[in-house]
CSV table of C-alpha atoms in Angstrom, one decimal:
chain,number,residue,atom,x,y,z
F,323,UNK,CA,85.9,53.7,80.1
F,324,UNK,CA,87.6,50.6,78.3
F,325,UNK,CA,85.1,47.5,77.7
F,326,UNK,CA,85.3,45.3,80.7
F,327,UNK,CA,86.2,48.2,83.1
F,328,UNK,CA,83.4,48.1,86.0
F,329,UNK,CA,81.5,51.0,86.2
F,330,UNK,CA,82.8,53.4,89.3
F,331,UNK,CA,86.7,52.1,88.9
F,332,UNK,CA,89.6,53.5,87.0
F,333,UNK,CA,90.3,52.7,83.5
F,334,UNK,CA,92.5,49.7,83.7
F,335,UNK,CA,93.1,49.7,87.1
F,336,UNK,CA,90.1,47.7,89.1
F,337,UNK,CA,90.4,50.3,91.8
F,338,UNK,CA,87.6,52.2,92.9
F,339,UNK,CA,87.6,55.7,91.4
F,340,UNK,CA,87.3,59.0,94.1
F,341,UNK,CA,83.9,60.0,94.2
F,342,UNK,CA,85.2,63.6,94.8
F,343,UNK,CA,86.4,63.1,91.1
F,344,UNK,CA,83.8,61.0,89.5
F,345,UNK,CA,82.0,63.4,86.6
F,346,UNK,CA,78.2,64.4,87.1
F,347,UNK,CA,76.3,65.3,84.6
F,348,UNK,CA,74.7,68.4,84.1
F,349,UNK,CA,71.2,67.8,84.8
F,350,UNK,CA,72.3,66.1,87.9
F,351,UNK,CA,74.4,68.7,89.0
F,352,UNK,CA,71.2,71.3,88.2
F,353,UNK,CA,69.2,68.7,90.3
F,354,UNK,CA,71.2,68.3,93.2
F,355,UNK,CA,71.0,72.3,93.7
F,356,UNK,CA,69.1,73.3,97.1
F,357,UNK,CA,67.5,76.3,95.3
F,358,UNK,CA,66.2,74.5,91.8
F,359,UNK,CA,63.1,73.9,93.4
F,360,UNK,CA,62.8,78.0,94.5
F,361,UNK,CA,63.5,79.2,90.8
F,362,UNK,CA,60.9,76.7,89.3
F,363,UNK,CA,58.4,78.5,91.4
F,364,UNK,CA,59.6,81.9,91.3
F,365,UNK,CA,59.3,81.1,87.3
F,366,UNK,CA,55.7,79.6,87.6
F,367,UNK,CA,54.5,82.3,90.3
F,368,UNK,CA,56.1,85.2,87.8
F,369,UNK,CA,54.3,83.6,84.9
F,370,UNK,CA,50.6,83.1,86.9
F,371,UNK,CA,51.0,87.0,87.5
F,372,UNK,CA,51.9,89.0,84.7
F,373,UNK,CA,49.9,86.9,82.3
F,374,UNK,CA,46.9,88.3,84.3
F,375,UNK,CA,48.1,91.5,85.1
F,376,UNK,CA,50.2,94.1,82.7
F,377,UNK,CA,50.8,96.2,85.7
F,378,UNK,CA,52.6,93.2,87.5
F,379,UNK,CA,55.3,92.5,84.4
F,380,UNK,CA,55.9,96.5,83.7
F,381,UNK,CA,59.2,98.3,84.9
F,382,UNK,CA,57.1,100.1,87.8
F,383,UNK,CA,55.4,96.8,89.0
F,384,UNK,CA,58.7,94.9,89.3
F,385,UNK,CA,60.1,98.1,91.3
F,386,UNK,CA,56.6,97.7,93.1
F,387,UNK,CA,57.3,94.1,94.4
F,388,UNK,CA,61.3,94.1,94.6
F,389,UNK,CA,60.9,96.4,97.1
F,390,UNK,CA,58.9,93.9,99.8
F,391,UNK,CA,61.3,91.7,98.4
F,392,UNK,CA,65.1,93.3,99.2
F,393,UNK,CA,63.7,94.0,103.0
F,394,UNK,CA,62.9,90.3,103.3
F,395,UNK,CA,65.3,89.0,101.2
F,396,UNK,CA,67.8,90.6,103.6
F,397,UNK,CA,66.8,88.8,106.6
F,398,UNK,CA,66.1,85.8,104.6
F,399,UNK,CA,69.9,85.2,103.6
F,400,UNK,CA,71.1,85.7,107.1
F,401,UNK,CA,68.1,83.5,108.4
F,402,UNK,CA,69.2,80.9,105.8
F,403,UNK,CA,72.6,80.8,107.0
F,404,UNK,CA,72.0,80.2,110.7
F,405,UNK,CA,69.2,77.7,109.5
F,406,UNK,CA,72.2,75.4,107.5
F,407,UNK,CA,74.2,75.8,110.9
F,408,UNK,CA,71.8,73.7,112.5
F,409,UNK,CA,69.6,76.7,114.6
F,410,UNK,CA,66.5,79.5,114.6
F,411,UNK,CA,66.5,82.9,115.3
F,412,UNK,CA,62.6,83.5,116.8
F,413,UNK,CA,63.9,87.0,118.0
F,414,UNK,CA,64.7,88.1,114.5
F,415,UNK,CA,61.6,89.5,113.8
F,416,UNK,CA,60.9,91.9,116.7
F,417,UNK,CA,65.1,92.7,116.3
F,418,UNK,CA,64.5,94.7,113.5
F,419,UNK,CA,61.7,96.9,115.3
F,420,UNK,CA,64.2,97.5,118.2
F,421,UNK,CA,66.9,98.4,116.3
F,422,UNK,CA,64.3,101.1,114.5
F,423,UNK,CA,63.2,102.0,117.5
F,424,UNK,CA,66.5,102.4,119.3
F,425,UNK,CA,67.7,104.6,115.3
F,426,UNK,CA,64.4,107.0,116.1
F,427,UNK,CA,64.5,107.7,119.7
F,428,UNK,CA,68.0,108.7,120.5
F,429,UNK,CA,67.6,110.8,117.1
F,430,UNK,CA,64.5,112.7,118.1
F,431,UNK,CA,64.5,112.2,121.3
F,432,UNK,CA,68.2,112.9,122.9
F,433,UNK,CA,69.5,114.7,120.0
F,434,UNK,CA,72.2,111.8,118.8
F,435,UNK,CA,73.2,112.2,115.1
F,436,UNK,CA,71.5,109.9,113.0
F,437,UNK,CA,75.0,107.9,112.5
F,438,UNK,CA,75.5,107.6,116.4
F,439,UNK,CA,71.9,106.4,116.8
F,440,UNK,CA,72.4,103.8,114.1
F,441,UNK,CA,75.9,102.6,115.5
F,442,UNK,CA,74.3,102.4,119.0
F,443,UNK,CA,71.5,100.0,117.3
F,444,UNK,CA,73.9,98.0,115.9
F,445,UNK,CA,75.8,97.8,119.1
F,446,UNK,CA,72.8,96.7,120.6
F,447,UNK,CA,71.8,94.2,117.9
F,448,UNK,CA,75.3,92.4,117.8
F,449,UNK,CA,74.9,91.8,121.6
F,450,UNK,CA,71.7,90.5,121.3
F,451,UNK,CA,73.1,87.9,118.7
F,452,UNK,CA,76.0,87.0,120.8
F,453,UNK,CA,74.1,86.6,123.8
F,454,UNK,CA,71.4,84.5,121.9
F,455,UNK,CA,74.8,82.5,121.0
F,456,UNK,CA,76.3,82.1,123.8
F,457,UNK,CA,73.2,80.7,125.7
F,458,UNK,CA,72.4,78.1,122.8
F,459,UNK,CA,76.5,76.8,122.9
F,460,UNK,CA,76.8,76.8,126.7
F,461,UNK,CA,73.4,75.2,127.7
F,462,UNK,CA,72.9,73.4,124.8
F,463,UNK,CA,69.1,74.6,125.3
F,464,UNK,CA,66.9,74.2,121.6
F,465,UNK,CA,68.0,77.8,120.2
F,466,UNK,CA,63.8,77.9,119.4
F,467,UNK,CA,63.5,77.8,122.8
F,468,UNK,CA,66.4,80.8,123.6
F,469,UNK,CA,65.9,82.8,120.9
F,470,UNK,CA,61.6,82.8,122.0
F,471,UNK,CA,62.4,84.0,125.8
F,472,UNK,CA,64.5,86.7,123.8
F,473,UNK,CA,61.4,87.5,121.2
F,474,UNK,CA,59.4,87.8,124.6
F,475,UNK,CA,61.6,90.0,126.5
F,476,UNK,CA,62.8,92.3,123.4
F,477,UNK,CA,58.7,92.5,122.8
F,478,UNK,CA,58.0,93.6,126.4
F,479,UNK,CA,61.2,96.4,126.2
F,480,UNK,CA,59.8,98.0,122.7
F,481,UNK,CA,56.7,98.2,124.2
F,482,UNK,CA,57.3,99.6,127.9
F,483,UNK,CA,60.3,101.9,127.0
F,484,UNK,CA,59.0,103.4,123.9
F,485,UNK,CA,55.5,104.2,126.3
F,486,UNK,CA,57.4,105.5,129.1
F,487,UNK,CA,59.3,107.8,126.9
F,488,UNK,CA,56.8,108.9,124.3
F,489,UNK,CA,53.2,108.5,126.2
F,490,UNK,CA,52.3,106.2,123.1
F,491,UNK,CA,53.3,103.2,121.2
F,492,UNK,CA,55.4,105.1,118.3
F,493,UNK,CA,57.8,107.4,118.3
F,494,UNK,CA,58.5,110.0,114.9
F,495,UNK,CA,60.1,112.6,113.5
F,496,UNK,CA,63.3,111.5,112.2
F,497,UNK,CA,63.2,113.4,109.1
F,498,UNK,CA,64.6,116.7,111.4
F,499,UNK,CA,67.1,115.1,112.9
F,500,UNK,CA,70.9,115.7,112.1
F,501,UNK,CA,72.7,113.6,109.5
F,502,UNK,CA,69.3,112.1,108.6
F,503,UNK,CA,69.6,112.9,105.0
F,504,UNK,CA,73.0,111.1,104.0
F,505,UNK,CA,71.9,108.1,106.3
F,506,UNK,CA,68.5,108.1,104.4
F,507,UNK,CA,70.1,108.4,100.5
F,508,UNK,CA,72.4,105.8,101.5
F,509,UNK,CA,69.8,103.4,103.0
F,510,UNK,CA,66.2,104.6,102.4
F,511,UNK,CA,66.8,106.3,98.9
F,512,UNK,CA,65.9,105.3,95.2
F,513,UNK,CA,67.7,105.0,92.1
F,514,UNK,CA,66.6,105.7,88.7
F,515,UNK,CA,66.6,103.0,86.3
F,516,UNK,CA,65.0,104.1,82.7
F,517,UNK,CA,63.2,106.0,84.2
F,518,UNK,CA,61.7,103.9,87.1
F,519,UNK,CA,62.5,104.3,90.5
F,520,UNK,CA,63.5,101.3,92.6
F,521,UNK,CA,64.5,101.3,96.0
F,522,UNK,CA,68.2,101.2,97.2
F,523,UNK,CA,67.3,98.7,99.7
F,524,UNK,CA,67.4,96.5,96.7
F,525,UNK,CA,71.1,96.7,96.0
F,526,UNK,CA,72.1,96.1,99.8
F,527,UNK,CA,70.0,92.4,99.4
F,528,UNK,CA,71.9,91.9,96.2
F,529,UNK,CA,75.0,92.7,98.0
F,530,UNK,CA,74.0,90.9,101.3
F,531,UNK,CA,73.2,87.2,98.9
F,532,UNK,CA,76.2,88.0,96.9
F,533,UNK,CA,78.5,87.9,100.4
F,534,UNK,CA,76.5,85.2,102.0
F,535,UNK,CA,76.8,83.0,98.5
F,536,UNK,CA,80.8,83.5,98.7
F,537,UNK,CA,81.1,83.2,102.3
F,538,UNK,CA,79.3,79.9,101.6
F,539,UNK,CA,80.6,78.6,98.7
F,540,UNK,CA,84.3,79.4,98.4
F,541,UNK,CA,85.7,80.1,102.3
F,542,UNK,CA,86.5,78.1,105.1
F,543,UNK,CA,83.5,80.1,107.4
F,544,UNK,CA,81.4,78.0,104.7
F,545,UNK,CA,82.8,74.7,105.3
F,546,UNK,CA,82.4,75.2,108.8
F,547,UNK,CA,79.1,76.4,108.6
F,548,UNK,CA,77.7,72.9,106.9
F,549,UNK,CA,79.6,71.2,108.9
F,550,UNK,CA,78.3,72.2,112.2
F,551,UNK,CA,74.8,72.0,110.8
F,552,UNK,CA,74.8,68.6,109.7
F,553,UNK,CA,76.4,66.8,112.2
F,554,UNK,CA,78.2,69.3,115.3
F,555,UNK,CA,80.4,66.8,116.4
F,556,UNK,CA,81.8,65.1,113.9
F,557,UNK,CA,83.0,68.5,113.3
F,558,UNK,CA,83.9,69.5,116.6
F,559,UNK,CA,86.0,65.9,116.4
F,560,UNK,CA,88.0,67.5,113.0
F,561,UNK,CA,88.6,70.6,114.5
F,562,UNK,CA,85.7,72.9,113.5
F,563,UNK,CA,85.1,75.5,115.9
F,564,UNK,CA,81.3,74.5,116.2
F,565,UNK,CA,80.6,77.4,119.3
F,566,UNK,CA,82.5,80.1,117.9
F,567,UNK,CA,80.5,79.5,114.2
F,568,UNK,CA,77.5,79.2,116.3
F,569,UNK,CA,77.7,82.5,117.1
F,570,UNK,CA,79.0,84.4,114.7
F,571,UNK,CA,75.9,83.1,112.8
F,572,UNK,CA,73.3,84.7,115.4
F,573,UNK,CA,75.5,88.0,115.2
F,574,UNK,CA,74.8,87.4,111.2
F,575,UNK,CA,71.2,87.6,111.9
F,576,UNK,CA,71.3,90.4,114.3
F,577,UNK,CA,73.2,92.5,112.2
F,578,UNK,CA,70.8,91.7,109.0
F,579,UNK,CA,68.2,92.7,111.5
F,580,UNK,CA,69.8,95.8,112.2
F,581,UNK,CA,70.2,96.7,108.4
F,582,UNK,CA,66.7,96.2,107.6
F,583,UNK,CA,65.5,97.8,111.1
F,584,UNK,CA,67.5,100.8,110.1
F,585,UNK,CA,66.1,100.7,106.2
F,586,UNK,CA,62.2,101.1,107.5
F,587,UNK,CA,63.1,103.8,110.4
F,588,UNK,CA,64.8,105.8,107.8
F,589,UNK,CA,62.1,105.1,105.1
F,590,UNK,CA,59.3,106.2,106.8
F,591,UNK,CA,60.8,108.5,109.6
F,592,UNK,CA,58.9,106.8,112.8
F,593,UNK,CA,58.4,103.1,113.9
F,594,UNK,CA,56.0,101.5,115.9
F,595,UNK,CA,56.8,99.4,119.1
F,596,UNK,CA,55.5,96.0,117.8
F,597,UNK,CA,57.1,96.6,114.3
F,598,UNK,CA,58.4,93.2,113.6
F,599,UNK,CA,56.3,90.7,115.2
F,600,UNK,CA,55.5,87.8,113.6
F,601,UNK,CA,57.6,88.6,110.6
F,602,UNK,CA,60.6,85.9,111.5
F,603,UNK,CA,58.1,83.0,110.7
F,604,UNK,CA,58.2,84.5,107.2
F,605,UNK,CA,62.0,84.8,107.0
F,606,UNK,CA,61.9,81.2,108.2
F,607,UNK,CA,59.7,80.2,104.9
F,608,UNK,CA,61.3,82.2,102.8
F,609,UNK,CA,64.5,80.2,103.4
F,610,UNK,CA,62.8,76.9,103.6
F,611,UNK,CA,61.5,77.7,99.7
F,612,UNK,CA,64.6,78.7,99.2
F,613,UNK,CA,66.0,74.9,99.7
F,614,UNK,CA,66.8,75.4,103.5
F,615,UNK,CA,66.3,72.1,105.5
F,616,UNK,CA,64.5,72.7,108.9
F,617,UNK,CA,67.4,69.8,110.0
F,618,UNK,CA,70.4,71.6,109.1
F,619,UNK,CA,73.3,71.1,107.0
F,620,UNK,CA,71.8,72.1,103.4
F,621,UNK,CA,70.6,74.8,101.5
F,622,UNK,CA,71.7,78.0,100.1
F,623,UNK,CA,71.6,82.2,100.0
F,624,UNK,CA,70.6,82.4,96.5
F,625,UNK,CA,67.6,79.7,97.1
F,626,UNK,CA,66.7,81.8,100.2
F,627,UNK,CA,67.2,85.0,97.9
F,628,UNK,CA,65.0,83.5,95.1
F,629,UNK,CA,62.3,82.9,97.7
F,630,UNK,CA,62.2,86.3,98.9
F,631,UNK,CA,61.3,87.2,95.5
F,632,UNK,CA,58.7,84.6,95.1
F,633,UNK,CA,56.7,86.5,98.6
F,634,UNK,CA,57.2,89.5,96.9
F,635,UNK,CA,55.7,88.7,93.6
F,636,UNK,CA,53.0,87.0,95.7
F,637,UNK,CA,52.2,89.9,97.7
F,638,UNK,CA,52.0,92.5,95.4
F,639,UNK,CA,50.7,90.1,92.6
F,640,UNK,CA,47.4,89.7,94.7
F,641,UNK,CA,47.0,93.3,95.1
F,642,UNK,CA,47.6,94.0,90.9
F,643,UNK,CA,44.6,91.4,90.3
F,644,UNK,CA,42.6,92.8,92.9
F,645,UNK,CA,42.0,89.8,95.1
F,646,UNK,CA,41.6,89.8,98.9
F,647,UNK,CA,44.9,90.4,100.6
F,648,UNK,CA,44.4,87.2,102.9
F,649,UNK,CA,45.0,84.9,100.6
F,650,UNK,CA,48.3,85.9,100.7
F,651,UNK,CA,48.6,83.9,103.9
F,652,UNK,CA,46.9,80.9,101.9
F,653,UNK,CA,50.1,80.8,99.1
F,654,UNK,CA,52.5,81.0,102.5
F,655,UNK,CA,50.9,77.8,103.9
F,656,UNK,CA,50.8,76.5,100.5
F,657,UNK,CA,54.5,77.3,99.4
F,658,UNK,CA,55.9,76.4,102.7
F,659,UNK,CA,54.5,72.3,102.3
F,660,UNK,CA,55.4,72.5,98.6
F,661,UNK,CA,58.9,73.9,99.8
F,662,UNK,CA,59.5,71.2,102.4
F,663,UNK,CA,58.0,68.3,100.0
F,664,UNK,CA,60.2,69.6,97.3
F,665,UNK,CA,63.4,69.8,99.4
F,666,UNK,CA,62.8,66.2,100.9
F,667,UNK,CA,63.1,64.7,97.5
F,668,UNK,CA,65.8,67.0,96.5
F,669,UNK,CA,67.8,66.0,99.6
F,670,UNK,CA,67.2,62.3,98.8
F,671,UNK,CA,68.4,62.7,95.2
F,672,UNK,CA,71.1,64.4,96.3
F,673,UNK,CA,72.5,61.3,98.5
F,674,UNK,CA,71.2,58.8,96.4
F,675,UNK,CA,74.0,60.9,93.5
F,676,UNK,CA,76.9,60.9,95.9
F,677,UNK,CA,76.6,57.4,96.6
C-alpha cells in the first residue's frame, strides 16, 4: 500500500477494495475455521489419554477407539450437513436400528439374499428421508418437531414387528444367510495394517467426510446448502432451490443411517429392536464440537469428523484408565457447552474478519 493510501482502498485509486479480494492472513484464515476449535480438543483430549495410558497411544488402542469413532463419525458428517442447512434429524438414531433390522429379518427370516435385504433397507431408509423432507418444506413445521413424531413411530414399528415376527425383541442369525460373507468383508470386515487390525468401517467414514468436505467446499450443492441454512429466503429470492436441498439433505442422513445400520447388522449378525435410541443426541454433539451452529449456515464435515474422533478417544480412553464408564456422559455435557461457547466466539470473529 503507497503512504497516504487509506487502509481497505486500492493503491492509488481511493476506491474501496473487494472484500472478496482483500488478503487474510494466515492465522486469521486458521481462526475463522468452524472446526479449529474441534482439533484443539481432539489434540488436548489425545494428549490427557495416552500420557496416562500406553495402551490408549499403541497401534491396537487407536484401532480400539477408531472403530466407535468411523460408526459415529458416519452419521456425524451427514448430521452436520443437514445441521448447516438449517434442520434436525431426531429420527436418525432409531433409523439405523430399522435399517439393521429390516438387513436381518428378510435375510433370516424370508430367505432374501443379503444384497436384496440391504437394498430393500436402503429403499426404506431414503423414503423415510424424503418423507421427513417433504413434511418439514410443505408445512413449514420445526423439522425437531417432524423428525420426533417419526423417532416415535419408527420406535413403535421396530418394536411391534420385530415381536410379532420373532416372539422377542431381537432377531439373529445372519451369519447363514446367502451372500452374507461378501456383504460382511465389504462392510463389517478388517484390514491389516502392520500388523493391527482396524475396522473397514473406518475407511467408509474417511470416504463419507472426504465426499461431504467436497460436496461442501467446491460444488454448487454446497453453496446451496449454506445458503438455505443461513437465511432460506434470501436464497429462495436468488434462485436456490431451498425445498429440493432440504430434502436431499434428510435423504443424506437416511442413507448415512442406512450405511451404519447395515455396518452393525453385518458386524454382529443380529440387532435388537431399540438399537439406536438415543444415539442421534450424540450425532448432534458430535457435530456441534465439530463447529456446527445449532442456527444454521456454518460449520463443516471435517469439524464434525474431528469430533467423532474426540467421543471415540473419550470413550475408550475412560475404559484404558479404568474409570467408571458414566463419566463418559459427564465429558459429553462438558464438551457439548465448551463446543457451543467456542463456536459463538468463533462465529463472532469470523464476521467481525469479513467486515
Amino acid at each position: 500500500m503507497s503512504p497516504g493510501t487509506a487502509p481497505g482502498t486500492a493503491p492509488g485509486t481511493g476506491v474501496a477494495a473487494d472484500e472478496r479480494i482483500a488478503r487474510v492472513g494466515l492465522a486469521r484464515r486458521l481462526l475463522i475455521r468452524p472446526e479449529l476449535g474441534a482439533v484443539v480438543g481432539a489434540v488436548l483430549v489425545f494428549a490427557f489419554f495416552a500420557a496416562q495410558s500406553p495402551v490408549f497411544r499403541s497401534p491396537a488402542g487407536v484401532a480400539n477407539w477408531l472403530d466407535p469413532a468411523a460408526t459415529l463419525g458416519i452419521m456425524a458428517v451427514a448430521v452436520a450437513l443437514l445441521m448447516i442447512g438449517g434442520e434436525f434429524d431426531l429420527s436418525a438414531g432409531v433409523l439405523t436400528g430399522t435399517s439393521g433390522l429390516i438387513l436381518v429379518t428378510l435375510a433370516t427370516r424370508f430367505g432374501l439374499n443379503v444384497w436384496l435385504a440391504m437394498l430393500a433397507g436402503l429403499a426404506v431408509a431414503l423414503a423415510v428421508g424424503f418423507v421427513n423432507g417433504l413434511i418439514v418444506t410443505r408445512t413449514r413445521l420445526p423439522s425437531f418437531i417432524v423428525t420426533l413424531g417419526t423417532f416415535l413411530m419408527l420406535q413403535g414399528v421396530n418394536l411391534g414387528v420385530t415381536k410379532a415376527i420373532t416372539g422377542t425383541v431381537q432377531v439373529g442369525g445372519l451369519r447363514r444367510a446367502d451372500g452374507y460373507d461378501g456383504a460382511s468383508t465389504l462392510l463389517a470386515g478388517t484390514i491389516d495394517v502392520g500388523g493391527t487390525s482396524f475396522r473397514v468401517a473406518i475407511l467408509w467414514w474417511l470416504l463419507v467426510t472426504a465426499v461431504a468436505t467436497w460436496v461442501l467446499m467446491r460444488s454448487r450443492a454446497g453453496n446451496w446448502i449454506f445458503a438455505v441454512g443461513g437465511d432460506e429466503r434470501a436464497a429462495r429470492a436468488v434462485g436456490v432451490p431451498a425445498a429440493r436441498t432440504k430434502i436431499a439433505l434428510f435423504m443424506t442422513t437416511a442413507f448415512a443411517a442406512w450405511l451404519v445400520g447395515s455396518i452393525l447388522a453385518l458386524r454382529y449378525t443380529s440387532v435388537q429392536a431399540n438399537i439406536g435410541i438415543g444415539q442421534e443426541f450424540i450425532y448432534i454433539i458430535a457435530a456441534v464440537i465439530g463447529g456446527c451452529l445449532l442456527t444454521g449456515g456454518y460449520g463443516s464435515a471435517v469439524g464434525a469428523a474431528i469430533g467423532a474422533v474426540i467421543f471415540g478417544m473419550a470413550d475408550k480412553g475412560i475404559v484404558f484408565l479404568g474409570w467408571d464408564a458414566d463419566w463418559f456422559k459427564f465429558f459429553l455435557g462438558a464438551m457439548l457447552l465448551l463446543a457451543t461457547l467456542a463456536n459463538r466466539l468463533v462465529r463472532r470473529y469470523a464476521e467481525e474478519v469479513r467486515r
